[in-house]
PDB file of C-alpha atoms in Angstrom:
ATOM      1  CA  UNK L  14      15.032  28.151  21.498  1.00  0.00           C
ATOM      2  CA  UNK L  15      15.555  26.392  24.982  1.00  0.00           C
ATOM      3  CA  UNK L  16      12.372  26.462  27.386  1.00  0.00           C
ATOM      4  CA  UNK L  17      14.131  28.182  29.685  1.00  0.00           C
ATOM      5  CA  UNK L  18      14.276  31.420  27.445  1.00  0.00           C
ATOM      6  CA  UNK L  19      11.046  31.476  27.038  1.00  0.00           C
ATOM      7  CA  UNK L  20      10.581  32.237  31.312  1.00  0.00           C
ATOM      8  CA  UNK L  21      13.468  34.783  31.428  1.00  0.00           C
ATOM      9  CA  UNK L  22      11.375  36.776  27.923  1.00  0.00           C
ATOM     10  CA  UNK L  23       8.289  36.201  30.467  1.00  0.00           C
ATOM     11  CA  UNK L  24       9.900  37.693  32.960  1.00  0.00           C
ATOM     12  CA  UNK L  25      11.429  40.638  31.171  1.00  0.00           C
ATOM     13  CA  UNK L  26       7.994  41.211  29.809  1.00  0.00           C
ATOM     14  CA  UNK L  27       6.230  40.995  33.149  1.00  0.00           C
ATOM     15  CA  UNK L  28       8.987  43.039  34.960  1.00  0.00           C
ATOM     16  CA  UNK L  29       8.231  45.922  32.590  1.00  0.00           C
ATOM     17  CA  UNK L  30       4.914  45.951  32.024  1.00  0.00           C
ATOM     18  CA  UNK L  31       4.173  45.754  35.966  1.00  0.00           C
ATOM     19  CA  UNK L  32       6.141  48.750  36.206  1.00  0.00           C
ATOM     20  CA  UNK L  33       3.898  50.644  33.663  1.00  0.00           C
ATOM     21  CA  UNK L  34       0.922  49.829  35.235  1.00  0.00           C
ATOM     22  CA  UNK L  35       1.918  49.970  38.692  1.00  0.00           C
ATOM     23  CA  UNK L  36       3.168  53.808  37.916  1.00  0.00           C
ATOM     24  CA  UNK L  37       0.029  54.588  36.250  1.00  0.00           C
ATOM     25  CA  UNK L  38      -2.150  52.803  38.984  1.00  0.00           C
ATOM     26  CA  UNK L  39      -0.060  54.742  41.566  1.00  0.00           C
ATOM     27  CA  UNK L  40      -0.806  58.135  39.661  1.00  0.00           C
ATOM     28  CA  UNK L  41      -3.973  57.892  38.280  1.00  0.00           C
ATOM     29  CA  UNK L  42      -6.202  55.474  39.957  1.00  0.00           C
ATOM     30  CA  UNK L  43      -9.668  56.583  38.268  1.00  0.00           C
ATOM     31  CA  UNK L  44      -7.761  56.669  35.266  1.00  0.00           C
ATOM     32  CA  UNK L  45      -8.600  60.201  34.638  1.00  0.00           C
ATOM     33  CA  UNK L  46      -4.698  61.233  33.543  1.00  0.00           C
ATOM     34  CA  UNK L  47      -4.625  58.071  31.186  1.00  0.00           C
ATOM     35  CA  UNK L  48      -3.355  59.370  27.827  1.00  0.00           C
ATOM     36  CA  UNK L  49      -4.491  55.932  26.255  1.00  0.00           C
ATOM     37  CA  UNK L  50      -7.906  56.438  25.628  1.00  0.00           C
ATOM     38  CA  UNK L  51      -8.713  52.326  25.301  1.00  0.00           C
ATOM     39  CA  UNK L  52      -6.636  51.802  28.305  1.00  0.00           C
ATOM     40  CA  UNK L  53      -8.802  54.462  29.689  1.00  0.00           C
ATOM     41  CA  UNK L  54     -12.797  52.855  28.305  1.00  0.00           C
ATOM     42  CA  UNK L  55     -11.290  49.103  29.374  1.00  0.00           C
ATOM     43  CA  UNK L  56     -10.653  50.091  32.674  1.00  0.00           C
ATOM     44  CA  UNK L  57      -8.405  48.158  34.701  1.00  0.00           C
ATOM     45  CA  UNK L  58      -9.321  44.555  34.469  1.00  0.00           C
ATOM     46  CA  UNK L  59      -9.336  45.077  30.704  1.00  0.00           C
ATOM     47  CA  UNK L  60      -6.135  46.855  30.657  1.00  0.00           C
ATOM     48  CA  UNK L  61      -4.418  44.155  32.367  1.00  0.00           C
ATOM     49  CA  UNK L  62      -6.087  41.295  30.598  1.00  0.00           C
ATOM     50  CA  UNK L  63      -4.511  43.312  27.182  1.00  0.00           C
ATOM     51  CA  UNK L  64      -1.014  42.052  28.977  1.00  0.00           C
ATOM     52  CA  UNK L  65      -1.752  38.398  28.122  1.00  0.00           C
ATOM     53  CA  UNK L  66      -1.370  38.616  24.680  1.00  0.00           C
ATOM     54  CA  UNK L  67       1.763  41.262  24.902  1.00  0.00           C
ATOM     55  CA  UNK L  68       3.717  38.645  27.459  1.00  0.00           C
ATOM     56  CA  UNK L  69       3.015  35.667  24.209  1.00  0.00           C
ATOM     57  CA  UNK L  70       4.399  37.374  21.964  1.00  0.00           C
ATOM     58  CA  UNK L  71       7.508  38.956  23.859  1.00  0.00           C
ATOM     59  CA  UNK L  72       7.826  34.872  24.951  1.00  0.00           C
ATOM     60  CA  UNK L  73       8.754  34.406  21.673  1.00  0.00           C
ATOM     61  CA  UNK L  74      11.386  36.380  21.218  1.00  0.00           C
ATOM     62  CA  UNK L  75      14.292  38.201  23.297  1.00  0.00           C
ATOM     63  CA  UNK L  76      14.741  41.110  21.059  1.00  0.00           C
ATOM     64  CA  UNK L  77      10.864  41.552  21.059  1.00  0.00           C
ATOM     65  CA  UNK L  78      11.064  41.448  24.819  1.00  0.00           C
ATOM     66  CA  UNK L  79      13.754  43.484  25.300  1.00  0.00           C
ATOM     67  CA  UNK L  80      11.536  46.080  23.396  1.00  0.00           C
ATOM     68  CA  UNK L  81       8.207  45.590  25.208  1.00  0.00           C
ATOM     69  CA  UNK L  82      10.782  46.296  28.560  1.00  0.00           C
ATOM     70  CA  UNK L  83      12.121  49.261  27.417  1.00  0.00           C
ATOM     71  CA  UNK L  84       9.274  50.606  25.961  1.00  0.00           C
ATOM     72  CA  UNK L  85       7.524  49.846  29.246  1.00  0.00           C
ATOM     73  CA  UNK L  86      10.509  51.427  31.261  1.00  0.00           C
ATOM     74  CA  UNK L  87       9.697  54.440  29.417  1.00  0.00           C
ATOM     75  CA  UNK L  88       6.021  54.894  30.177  1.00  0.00           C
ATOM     76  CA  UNK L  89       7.140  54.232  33.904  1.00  0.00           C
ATOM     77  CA  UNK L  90       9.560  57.098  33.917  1.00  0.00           C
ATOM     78  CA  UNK L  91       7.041  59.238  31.982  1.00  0.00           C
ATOM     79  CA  UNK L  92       4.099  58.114  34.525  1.00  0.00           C
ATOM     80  CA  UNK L  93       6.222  58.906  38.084  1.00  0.00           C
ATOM     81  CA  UNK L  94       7.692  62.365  36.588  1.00  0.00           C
ATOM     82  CA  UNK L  95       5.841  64.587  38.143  1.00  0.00           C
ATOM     83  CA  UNK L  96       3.493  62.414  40.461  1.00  0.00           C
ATOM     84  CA  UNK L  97       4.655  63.690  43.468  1.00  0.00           C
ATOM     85  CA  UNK L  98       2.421  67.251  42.752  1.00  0.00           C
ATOM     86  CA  UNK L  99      -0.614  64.694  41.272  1.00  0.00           C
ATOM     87  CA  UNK L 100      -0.353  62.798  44.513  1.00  0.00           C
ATOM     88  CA  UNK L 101      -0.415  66.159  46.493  1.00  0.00           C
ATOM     89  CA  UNK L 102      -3.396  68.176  44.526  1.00  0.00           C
ATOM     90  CA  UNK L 103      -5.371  64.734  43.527  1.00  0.00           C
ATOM     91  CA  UNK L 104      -6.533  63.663  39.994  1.00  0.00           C
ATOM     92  CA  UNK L 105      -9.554  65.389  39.627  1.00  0.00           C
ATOM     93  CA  UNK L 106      -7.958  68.558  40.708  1.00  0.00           C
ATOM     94  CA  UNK L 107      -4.930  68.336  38.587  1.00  0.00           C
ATOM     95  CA  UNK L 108      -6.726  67.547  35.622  1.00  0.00           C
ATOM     96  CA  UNK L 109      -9.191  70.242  36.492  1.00  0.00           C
ATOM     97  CA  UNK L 110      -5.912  72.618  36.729  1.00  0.00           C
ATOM     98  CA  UNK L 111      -4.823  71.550  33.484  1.00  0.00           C
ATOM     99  CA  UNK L 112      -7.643  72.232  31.695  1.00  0.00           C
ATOM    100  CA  UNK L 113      -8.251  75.602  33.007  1.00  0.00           C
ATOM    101  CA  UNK L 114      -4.450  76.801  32.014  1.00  0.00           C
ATOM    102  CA  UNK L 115      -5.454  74.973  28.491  1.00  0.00           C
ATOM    103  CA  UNK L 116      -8.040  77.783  28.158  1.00  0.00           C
ATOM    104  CA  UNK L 117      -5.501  80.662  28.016  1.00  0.00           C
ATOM    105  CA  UNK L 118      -2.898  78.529  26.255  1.00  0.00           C
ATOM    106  CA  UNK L 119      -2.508  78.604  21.825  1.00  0.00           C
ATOM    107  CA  UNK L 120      -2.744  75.296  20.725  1.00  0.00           C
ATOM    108  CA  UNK L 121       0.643  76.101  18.791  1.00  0.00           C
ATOM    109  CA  UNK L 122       2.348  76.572  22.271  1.00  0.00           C
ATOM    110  CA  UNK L 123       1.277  73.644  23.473  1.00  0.00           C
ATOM    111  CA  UNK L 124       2.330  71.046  20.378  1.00  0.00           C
ATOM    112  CA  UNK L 125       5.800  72.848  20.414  1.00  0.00           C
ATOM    113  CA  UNK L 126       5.754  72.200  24.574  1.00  0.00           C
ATOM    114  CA  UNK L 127       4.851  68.426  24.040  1.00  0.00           C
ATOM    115  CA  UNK L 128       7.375  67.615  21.513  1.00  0.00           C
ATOM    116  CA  UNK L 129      10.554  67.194  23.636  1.00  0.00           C
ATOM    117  CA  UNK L 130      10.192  62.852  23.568  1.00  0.00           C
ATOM    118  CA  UNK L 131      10.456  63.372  19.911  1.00  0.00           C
ATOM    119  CA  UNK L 132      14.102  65.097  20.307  1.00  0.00           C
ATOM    120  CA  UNK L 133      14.849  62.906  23.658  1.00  0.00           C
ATOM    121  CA  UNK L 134      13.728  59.658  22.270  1.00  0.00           C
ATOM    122  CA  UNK L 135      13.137  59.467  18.559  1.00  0.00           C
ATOM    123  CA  UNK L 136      15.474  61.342  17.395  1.00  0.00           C
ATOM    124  CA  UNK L 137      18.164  60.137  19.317  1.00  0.00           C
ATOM    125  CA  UNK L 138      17.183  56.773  18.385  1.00  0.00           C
ATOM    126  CA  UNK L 139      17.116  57.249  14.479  1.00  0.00           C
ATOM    127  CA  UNK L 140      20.884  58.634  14.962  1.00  0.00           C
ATOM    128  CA  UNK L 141      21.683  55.589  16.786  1.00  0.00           C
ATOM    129  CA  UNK L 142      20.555  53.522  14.415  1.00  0.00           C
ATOM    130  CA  UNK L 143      21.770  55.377  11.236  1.00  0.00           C
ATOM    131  CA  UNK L 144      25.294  56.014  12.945  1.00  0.00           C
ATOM    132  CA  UNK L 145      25.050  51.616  13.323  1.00  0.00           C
ATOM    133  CA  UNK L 146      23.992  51.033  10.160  1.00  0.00           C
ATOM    134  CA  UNK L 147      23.942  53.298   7.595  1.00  0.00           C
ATOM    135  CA  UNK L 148      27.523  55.023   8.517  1.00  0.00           C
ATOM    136  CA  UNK L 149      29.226  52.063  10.543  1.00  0.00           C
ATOM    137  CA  UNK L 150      30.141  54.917  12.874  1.00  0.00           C
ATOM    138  CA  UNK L 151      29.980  53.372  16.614  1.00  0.00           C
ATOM    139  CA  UNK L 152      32.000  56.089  18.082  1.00  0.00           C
ATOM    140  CA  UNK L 153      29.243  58.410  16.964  1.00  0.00           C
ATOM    141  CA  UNK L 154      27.062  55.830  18.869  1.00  0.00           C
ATOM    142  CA  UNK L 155      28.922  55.781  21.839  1.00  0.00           C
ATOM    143  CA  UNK L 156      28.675  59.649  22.152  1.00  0.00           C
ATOM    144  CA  UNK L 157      24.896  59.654  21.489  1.00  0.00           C
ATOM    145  CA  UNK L 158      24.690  56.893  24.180  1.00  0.00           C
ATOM    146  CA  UNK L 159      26.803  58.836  26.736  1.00  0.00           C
ATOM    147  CA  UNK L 160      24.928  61.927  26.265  1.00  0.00           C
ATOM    148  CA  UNK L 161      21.883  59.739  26.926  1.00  0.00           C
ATOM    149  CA  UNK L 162      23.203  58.843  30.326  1.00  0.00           C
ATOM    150  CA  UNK L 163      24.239  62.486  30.761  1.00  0.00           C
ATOM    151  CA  UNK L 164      21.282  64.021  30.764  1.00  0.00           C
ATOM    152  CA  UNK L 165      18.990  61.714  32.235  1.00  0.00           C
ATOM    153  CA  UNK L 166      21.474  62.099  35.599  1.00  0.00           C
ATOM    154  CA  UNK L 167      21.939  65.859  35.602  1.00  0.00           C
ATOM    155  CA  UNK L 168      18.114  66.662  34.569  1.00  0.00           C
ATOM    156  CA  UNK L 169      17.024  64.481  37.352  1.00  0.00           C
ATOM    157  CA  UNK L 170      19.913  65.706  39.622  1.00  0.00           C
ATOM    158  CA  UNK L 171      18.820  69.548  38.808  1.00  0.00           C
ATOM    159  CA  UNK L 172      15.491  68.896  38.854  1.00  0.00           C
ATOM    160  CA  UNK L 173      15.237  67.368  42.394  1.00  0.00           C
ATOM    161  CA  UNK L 174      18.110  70.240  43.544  1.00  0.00           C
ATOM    162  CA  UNK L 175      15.315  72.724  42.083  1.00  0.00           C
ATOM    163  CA  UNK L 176      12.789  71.388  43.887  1.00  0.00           C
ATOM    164  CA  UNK L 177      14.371  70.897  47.333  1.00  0.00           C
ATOM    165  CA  UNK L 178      15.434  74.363  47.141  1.00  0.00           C
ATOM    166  CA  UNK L 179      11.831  75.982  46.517  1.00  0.00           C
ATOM    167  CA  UNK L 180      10.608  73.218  49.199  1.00  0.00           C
ATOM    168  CA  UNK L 181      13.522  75.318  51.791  1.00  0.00           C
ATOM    169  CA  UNK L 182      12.298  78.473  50.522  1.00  0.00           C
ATOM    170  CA  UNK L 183       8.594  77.686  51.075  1.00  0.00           C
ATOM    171  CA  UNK L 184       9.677  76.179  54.977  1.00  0.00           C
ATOM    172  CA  UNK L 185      12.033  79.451  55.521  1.00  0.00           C
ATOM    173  CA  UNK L 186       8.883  81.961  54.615  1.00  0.00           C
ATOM    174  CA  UNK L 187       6.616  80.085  56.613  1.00  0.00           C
ATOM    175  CA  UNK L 188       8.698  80.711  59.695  1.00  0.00           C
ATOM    176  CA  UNK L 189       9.086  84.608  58.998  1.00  0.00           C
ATOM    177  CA  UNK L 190       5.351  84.184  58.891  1.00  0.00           C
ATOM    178  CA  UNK L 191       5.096  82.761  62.114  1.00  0.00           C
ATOM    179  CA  UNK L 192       7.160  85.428  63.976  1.00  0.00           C
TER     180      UNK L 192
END
């Protein structure tokens, strides 16, 4: 491998995992929302220290770094979803929120609620990969790809329309209130 690869795997490696921690610095400062518990005991300057050894090994290797990017795009979009009502209500009080709608909640209601990443991510990626390799089918993979893109820009397009609308709604019964 050429030196120069080795920078531009750096780079691809750095790019994403800045953006993971960035987004979860951004949304959880204290760390109180962190989902990785060692992440969480470390505390910052140990969570970014655990970078070092993730940007040597994704210097190594293109494929590898591709992955750590992706992976790291991932927890980026999973970390900003959302952090606009964190940002408003604070950590404490969302957490505290949270844990006081967990109370009501049956734990069997809340696994089936979680498990959506399995259907967006994993099993979307096992079909990718058995339409590659098992079946040779990359029309099949195509299609799974396009739906990909489908959905991530009509949930985020419906989701923001949703949320602009209740934001109107909010504004137009706070001026009947005023009259």
């Amino acid at each position: 491998m050429e030196w120069y690869q080795y920078i531009i795997n750096a780079i691809i490696v750095i790019i994403g995992r800045a953006l993971d921690i960035i987004s979860t610095r951004y949304v959880t400062k204290e760390l109180k929302l962190e989902t990785n518990k060692l992440a969480r005991r470390l505390g910052w300057k140990g969570a970014i220290f655990l970078q070092i050894p993730l940007i040597i090994l994704g210097c190594l290797d293109f494929y590898f770094a591709l992955f750590i990017f992706f992976w790291s795009l991932f927890l980026f979009a999973n970390n900003i979803e959302g952090s606009w009502y964190i940002k408003e209500v604070g950590e404490e009080n969302y957490k505290e929120e949270i844990k006081s709608h967990l109370k009501n909640s049956k734990t069997w209601k809340i696994i089936v609620g979680e498990t959506s990443h399995i259907f967006t991510f994993s099993l979307s990626g096992l079909l990718i990969l058995v339409f590659l390799f098992v079946l040779e089918d990359i029309m099949a993979v195509i299609f799974i790809c396009i739906a990909l893109i489908c959905q991530g820009g009509l949930s985020t397009f419906r989701s923001i329309q949703f949320l602009v609308s209740l934001k109107k709604e909010n504004q137009v019964n706070r001026k009947k209130e005023e009259k």
